[in-house]
Short mmCIF file of C-alpha atoms in Angstrom, two decimals:
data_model
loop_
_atom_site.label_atom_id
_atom_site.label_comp_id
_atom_site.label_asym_id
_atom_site.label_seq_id
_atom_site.Cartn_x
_atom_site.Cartn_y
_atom_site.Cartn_z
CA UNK A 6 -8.37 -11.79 24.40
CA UNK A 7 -7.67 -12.66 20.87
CA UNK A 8 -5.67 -15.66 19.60
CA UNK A 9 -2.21 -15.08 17.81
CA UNK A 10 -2.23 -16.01 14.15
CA UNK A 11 0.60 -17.02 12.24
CA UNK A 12 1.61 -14.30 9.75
CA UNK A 13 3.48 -15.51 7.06
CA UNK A 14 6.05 -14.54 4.91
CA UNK A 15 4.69 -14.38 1.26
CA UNK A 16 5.44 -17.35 -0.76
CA UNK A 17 6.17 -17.42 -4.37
CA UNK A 18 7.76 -21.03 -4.53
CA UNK A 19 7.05 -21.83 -8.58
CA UNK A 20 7.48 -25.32 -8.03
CA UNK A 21 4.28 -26.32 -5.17
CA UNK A 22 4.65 -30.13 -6.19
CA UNK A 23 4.07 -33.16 -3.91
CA UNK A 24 7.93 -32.97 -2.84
CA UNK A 25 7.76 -29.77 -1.62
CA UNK A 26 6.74 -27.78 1.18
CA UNK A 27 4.67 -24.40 0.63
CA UNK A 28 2.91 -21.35 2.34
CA UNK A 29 -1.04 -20.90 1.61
CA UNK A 30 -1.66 -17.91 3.48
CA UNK A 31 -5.17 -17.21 3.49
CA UNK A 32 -7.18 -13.50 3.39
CA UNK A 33 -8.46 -12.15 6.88
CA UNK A 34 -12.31 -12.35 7.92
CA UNK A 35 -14.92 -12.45 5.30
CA UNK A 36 -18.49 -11.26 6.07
CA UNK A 37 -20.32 -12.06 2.73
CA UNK A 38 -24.20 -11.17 1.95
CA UNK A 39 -26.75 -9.06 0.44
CA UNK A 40 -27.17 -6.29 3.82
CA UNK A 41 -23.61 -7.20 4.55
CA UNK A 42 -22.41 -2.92 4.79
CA UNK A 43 -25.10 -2.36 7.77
CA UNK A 44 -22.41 -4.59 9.92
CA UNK A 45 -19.65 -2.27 9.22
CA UNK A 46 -20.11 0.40 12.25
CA UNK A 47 -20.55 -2.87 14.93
CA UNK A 48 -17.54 -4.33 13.46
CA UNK A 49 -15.34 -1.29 13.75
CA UNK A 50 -16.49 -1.12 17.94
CA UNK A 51 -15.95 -5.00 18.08
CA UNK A 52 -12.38 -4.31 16.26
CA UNK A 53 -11.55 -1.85 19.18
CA UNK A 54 -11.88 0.95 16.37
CA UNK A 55 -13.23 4.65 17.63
CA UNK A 56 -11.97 7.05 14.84
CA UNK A 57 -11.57 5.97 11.13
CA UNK A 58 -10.92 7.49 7.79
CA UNK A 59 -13.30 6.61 4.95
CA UNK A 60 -11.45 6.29 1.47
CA UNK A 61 -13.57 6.41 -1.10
CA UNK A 62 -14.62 8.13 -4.68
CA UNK A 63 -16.48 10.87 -5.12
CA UNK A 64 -19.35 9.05 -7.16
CA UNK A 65 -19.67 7.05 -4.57
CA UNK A 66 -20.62 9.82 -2.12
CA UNK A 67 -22.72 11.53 -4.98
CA UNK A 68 -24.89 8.23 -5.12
CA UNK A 69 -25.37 7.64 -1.55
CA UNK A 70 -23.61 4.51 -1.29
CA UNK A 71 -21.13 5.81 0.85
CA UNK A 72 -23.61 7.25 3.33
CA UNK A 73 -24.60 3.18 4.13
CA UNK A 74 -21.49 3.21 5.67
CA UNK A 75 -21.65 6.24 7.12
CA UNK A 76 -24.78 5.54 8.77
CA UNK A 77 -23.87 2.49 10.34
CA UNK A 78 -20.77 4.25 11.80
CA UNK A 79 -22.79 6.49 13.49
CA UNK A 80 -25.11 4.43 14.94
CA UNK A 81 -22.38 2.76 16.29
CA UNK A 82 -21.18 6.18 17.45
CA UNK A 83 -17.96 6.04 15.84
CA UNK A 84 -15.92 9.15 14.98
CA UNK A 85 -15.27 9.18 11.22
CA UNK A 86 -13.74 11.55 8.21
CA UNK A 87 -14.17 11.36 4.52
CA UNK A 88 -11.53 10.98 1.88
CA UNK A 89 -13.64 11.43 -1.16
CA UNK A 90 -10.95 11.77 -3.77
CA UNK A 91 -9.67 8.51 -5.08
CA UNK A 92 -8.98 8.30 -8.91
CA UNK A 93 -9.00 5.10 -11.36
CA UNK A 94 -5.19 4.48 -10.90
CA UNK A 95 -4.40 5.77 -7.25
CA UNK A 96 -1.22 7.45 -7.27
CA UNK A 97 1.89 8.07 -4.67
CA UNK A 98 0.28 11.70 -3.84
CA UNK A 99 -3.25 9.67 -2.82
CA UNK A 100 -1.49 7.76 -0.64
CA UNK A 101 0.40 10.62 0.97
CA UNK A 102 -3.12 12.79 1.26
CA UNK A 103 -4.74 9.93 3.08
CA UNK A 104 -1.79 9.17 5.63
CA UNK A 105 -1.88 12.74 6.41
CA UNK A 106 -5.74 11.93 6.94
CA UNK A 107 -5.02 8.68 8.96
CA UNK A 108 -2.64 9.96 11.76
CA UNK A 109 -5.22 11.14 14.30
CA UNK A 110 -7.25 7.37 13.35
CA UNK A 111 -7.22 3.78 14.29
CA UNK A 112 -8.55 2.24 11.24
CA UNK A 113 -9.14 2.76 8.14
CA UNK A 114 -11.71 1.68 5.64
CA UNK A 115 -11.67 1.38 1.55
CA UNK A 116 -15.02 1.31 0.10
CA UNK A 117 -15.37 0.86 -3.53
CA UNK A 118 -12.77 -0.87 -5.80
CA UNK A 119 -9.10 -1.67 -5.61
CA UNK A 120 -8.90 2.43 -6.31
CA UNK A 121 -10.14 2.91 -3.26
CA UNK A 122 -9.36 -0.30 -1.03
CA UNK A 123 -5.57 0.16 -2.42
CA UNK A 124 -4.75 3.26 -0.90
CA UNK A 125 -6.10 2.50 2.58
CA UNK A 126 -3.99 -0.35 2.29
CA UNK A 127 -0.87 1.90 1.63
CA UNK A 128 -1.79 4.83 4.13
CA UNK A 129 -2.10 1.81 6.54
CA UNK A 130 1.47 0.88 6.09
CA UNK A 131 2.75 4.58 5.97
CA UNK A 132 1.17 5.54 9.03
CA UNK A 133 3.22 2.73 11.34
CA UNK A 134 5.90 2.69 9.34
CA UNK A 135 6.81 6.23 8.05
CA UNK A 136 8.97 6.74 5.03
CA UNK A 137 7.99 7.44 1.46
CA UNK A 138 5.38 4.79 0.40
CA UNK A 139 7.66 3.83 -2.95
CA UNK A 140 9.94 2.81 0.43
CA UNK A 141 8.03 -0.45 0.45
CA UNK A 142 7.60 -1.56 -3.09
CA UNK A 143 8.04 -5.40 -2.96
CA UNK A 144 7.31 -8.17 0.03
CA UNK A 145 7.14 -7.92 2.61
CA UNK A 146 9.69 -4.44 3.48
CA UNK A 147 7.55 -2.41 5.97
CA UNK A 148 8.67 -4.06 9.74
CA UNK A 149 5.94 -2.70 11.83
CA UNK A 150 2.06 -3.97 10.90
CA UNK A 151 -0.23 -1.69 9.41
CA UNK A 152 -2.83 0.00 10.56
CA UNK A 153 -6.30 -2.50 10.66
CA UNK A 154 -8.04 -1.78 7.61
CA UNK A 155 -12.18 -2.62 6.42
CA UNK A 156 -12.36 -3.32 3.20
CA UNK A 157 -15.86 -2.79 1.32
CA UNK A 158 -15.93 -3.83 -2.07
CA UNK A 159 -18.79 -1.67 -4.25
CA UNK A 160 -17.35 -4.03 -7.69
CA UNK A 161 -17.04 -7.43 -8.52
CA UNK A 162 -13.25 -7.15 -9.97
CA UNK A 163 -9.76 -6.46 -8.31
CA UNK A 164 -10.65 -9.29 -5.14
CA UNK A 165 -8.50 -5.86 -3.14
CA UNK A 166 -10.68 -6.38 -0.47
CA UNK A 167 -8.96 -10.19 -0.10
CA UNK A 168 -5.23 -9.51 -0.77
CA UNK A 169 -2.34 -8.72 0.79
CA UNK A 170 -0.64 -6.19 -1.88
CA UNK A 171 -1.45 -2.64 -2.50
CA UNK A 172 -1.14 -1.13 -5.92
CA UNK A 173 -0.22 2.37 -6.49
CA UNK A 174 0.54 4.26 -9.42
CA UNK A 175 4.17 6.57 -9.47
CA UNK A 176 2.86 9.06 -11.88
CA UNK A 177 6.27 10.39 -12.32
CA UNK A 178 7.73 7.58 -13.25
CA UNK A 179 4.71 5.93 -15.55
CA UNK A 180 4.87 2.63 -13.52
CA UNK A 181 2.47 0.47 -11.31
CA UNK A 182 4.34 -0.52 -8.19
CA UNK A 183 3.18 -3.02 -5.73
CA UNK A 184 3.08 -2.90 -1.62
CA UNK A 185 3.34 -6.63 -0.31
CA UNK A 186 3.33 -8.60 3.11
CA UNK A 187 1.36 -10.66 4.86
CA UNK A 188 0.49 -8.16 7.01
CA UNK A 189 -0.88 -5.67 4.28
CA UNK A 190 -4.81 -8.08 4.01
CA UNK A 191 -7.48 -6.19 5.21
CA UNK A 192 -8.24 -7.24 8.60
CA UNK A 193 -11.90 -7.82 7.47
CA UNK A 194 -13.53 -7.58 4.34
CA UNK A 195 -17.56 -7.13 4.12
CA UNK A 196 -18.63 -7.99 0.96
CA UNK A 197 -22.11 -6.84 0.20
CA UNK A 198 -22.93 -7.88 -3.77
CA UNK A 199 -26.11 -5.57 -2.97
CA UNK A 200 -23.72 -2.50 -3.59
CA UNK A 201 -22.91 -3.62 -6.66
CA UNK A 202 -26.52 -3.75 -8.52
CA UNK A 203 -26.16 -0.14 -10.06
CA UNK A 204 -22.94 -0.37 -12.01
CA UNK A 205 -23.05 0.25 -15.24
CA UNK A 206 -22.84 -2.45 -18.14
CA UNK A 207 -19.26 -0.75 -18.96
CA UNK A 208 -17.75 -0.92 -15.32
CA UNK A 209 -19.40 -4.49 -14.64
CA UNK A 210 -17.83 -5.87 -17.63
CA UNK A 211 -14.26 -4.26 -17.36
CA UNK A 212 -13.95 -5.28 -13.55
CA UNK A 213 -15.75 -8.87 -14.11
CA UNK A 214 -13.27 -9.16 -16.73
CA UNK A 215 -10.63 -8.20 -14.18
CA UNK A 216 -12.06 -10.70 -12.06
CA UNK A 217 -11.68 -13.60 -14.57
CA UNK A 218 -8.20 -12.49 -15.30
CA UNK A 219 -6.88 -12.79 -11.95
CA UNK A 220 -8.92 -16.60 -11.87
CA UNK A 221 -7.50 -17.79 -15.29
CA UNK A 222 -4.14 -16.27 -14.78
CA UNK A 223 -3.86 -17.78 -10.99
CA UNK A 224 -5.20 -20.96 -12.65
CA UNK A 225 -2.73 -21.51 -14.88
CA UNK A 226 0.23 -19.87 -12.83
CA UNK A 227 3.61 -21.97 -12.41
CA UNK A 228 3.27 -21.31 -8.93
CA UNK A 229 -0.24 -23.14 -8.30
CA UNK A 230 -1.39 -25.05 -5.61
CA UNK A 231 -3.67 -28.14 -4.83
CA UNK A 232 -5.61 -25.26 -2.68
CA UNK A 233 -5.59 -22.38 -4.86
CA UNK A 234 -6.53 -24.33 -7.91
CA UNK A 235 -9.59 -25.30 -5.88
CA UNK A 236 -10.32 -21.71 -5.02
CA UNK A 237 -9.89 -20.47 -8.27
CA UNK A 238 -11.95 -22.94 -10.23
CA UNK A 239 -15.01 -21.96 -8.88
CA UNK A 240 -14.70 -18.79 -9.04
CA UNK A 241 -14.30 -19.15 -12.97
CA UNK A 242 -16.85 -21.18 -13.00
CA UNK A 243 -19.30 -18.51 -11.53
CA UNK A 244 -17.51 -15.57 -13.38
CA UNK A 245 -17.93 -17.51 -16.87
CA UNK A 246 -21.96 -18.27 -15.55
CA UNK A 247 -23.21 -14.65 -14.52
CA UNK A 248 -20.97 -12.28 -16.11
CA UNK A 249 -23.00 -11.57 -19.54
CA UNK A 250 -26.24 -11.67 -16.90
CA UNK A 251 -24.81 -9.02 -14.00
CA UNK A 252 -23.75 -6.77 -17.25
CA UNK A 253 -26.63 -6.69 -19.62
CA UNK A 254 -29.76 -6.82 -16.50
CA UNK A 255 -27.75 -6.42 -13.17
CA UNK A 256 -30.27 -4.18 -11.83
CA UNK A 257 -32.75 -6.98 -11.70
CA UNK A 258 -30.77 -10.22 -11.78
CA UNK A 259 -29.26 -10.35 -8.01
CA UNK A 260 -27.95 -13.91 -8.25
CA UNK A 261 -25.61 -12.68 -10.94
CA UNK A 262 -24.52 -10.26 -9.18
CA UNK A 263 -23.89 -12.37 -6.04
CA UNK A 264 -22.21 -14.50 -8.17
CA UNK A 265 -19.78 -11.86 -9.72
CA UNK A 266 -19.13 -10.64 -6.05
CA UNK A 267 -18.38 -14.35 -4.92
CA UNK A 268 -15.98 -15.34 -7.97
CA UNK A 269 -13.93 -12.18 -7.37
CA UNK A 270 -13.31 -12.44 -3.74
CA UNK A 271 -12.47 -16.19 -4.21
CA UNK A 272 -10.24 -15.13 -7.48
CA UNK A 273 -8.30 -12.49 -4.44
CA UNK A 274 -7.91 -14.89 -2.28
CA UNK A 275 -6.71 -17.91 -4.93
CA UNK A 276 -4.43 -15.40 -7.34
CA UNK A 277 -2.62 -13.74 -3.97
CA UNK A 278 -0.89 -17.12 -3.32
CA UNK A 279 -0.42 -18.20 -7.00
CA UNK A 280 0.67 -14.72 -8.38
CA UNK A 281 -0.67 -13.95 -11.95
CA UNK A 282 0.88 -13.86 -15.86
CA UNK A 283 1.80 -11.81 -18.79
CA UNK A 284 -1.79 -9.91 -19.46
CA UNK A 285 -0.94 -8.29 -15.63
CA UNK A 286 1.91 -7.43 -17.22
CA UNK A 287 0.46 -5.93 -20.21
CA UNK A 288 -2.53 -3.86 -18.49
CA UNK A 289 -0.04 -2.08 -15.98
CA UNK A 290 2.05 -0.20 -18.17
CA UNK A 291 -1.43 0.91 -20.11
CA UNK A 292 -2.94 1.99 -17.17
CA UNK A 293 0.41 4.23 -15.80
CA UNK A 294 1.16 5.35 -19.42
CA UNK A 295 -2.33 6.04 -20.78
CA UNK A 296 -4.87 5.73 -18.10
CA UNK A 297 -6.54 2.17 -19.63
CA UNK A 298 -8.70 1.21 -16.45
CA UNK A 299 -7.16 -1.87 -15.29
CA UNK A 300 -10.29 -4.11 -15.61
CA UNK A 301 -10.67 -2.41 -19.64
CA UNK A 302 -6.10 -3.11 -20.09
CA UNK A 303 -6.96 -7.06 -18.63
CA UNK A 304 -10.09 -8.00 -20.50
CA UNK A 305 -8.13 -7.02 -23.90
CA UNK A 306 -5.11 -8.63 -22.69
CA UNK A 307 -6.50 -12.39 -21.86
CA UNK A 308 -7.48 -14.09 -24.81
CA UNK A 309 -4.27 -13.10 -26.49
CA UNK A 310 -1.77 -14.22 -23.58
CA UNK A 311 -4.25 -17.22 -23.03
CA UNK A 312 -3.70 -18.02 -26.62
CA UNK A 313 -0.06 -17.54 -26.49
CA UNK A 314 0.37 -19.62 -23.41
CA UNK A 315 -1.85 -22.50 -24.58
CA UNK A 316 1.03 -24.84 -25.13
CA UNK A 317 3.02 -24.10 -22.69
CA UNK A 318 -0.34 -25.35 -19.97
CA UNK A 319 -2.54 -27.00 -22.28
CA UNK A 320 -4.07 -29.34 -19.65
CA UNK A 321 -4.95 -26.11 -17.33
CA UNK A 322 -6.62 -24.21 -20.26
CA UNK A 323 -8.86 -27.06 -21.84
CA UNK A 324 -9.90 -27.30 -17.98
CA UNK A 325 -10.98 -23.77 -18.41
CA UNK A 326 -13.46 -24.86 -21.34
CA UNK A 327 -15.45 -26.98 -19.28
CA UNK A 328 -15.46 -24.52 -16.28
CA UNK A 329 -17.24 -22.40 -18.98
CA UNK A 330 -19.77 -24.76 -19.62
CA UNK A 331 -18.56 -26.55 -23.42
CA UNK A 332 -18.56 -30.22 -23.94
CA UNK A 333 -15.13 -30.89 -24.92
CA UNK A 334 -16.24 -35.04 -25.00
CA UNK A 335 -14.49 -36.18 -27.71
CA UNK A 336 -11.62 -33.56 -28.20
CA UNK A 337 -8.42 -33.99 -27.13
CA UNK A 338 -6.22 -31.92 -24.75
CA UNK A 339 -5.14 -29.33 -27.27
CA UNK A 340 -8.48 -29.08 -29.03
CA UNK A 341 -10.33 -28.20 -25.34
CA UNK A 342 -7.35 -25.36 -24.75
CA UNK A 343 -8.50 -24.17 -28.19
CA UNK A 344 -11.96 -24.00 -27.44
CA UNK A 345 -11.03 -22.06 -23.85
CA UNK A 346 -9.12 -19.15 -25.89
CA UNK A 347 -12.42 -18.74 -28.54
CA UNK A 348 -14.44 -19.11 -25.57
CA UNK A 349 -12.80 -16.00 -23.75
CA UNK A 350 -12.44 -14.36 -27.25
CA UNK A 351 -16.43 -14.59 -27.92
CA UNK A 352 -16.88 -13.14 -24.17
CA UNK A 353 -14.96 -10.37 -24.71
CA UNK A 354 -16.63 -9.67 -27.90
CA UNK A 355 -20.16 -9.88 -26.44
CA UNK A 356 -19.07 -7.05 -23.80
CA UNK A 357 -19.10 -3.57 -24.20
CA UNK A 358 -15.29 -3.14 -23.85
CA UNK A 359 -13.57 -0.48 -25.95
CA UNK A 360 -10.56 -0.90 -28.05
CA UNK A 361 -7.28 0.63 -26.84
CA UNK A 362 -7.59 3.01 -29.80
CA UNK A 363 -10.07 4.86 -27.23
CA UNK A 364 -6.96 5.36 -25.17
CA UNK A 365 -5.09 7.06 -27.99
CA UNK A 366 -2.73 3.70 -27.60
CA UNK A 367 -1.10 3.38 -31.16
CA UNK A 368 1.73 0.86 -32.79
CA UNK A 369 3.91 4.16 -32.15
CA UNK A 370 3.92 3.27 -28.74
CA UNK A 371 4.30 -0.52 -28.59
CA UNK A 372 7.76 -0.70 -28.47
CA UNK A 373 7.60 1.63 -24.77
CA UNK A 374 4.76 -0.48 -23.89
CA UNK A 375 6.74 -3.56 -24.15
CA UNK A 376 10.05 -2.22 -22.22
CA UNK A 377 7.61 -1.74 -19.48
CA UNK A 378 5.84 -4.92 -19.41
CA UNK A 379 8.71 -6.96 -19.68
CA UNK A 380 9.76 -5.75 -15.65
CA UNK A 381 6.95 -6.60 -14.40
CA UNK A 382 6.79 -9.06 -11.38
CA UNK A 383 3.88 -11.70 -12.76
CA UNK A 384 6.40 -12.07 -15.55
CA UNK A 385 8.01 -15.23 -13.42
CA UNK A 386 5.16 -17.19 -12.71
CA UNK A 387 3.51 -17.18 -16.54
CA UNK A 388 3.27 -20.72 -17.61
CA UNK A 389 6.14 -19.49 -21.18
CA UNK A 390 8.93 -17.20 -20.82
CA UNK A 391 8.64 -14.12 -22.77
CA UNK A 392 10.97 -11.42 -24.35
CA UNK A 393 10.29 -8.18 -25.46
CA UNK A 394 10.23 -9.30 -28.89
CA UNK A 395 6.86 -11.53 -27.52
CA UNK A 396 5.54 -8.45 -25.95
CA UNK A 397 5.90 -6.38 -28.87
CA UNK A 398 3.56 -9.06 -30.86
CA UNK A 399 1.00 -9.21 -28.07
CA UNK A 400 0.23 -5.55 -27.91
CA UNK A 401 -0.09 -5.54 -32.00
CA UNK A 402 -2.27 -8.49 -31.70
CA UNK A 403 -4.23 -6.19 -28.61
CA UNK A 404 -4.47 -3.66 -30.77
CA UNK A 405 -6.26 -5.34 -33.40
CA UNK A 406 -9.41 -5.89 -31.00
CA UNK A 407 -11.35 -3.55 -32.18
CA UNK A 408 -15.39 -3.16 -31.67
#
């Protein structure tokens, strides 16, 4: 018999202080190691699962990482079909081809990134609760719990596999929406850093850099917590200390890549409680408008919005500085903030991240850009209020980057 387990609402209190009471509502099982995907077909039986859709990419299939998972499903002699078709920015129609998948199953799993992991999430919630998936934008809307859901991370970026929301792109409407409750985390995430070690130098660097992102923006979030600052330290800490080393040799190095895998998970599960800032803001409407792959939209974003929100949590970013390694003996709060923005500037630089020129993004369109970024929901808990006057300076200043 299994024990019940509080499930609560989501919490997005911006003012966690001593005097106050506040949710920390933590991911669902980890399994975390190098091997780690050979566990998925005995967790599935031990779950009570006996058919379950796969949601995946094709590349994925094509390079024989989904067959691992395969594999172990079959040993374990579970029944199992293949959605193969998940694209960058997973859209409503995604989510609507795998519900139609998911009716007949139990469970589903997401392998690969939050492309992937994303839409389980959603078809999850669709197939319990029926309804058009844009139904459920928001916290918390969809009464009945989702279907369980494995999540099997194959980067070291979105932390998907550890949070409760679902993001999925309305094509029609060029905007990001996102599918919250407490009841929308994975019921298990196996995190395997082993499936990671092929990546590319481009993809490790724009989903590290996602990774970072969602540490430094839960970080420095108005709605921190004594926990979640905890959380999200370290995983800076290890993001800032093997992302160069999982980009430029991550075939060989497997502590960086262990590393990478460990910082993003504990980034999901710091960033879902703290919610995130302005370069969220900033990468969504570049990924629905023009197809910028989140991870590329966020690692352009962060220096800037770090830079612009330096005074407004000066003690939080200098803290950054030495979580990146620099000596900041001897400088003073505002001088160790400084040194936190170069610091993320000079990593960017060193990664092979294109400009947003590559994404035909020009000043034309800044104006569009910033409409869009200025409804988005990490808006509230950035550490400085912005307009769209502020927006409109932070994409020219994005658009600058160039390599």
């Amino acid at each position: 018999m299994f024990r019940q387990v509080a499930q609560l609402p989501l919490d997005y209190d911006l003012f966690k202080g001593h005097d106050s009471i506040f949710n920390w509502s933590p991911a669902g099982s980890i399994i975390f190691g190098n091997g780690a995907v050979k566990k998925v077909g005995s967790e599935v039986k031990r779950l009570g699962g006996k058919k379950v859709v796969v949601c995946t990419d094709e590349g994925l299939v094509k390079f024989g990482v989904a067959q691992k998972v395969i594999d172990s499903l079959s040993d374990a002699g579970i029944q199992y079909s293949i959605f193969d078709k998940c694209e960058a920015n997973p859209s409503v129609e995604t989510v609507e081809k795998v519900t139609a998948l998911a009716k007949e199953a139990d469970m589903l799993i997401g392998l690969g990134g939050g492309s992937s992991i994303d839409p389980a999430k959603a078809a999850a919630v669709m197939v319990t609760n029926g309804g058009n998936i844009r139904d459920y934008e928001g916290c918390d809307l969809f009464p009945n719990a989702p279907l369980p859901v494995i999540a099997i991370p194959t980067a070291a970026g979105t932390g998907a596999e550890v949070t409760c929301f679902a993001v999925v792109t309305d094509v029609e409407k060029e905007w990001k929406m996102a599918i919250g409750g407490s009841y929308n985390i994975a019921s298990l995430a196996i995190c395997d850093p082993e499936l990671t070690a092929s990546l590319p130098p481009l993809f490790t660097a724009a989903t590290g850099m996602d990774a970072l992102t969602h540490a430094i923006e839960g970080f420095i979030s108005r709605a921190s917590d004594p926990i979640s600052d905890a959380i999200l330290a370290k995983a800076i800490k290890l993001i800032a200390g093997s992302l160069q080393r999982a980009t430029f040799k991550g075939e060989f190095d497997k502590d960086a890549r262990y590393d990478m895998m460990m910082g993003s998970t504990m980034a999901g599960m710091g960033f879902i409680n703290t919610i995130l800032g302005i370069a969220h803001s900033m990468a969504h409407p570049l990924g629905a408008m023009f197809g910028v792959p989140h991870g590329v939209g966020n690692a352009i974003c962060l220096p800037v919005t770090m830079e612009f929100n330096l005074y407004s949590n000066p003690d939080k970013i200098a803290e950054i500085a030495g979580l990146f390694g620099k000596d900041t003996s001897g400088m003073d709060t505002i001088q160790a903030a400084k040194l936190a923005v170069d610091t993320v500037y000079e990593l960017l630089d060193s990664l092979p991240i294109p400009p947003l020129s590559d994404w035909n993004v020009t000043p034309d369109d800044i104006e569009k850009l910033s409409e869009e970024a200025m409804k988005g929901g990490d808006r509230s808990t950035n550490p400085r209020e912005t307009t769209v006057e502020d927006f409109e300076k932070l994409y020219q200043k994005a658009l600058t980057l160039k390599k």
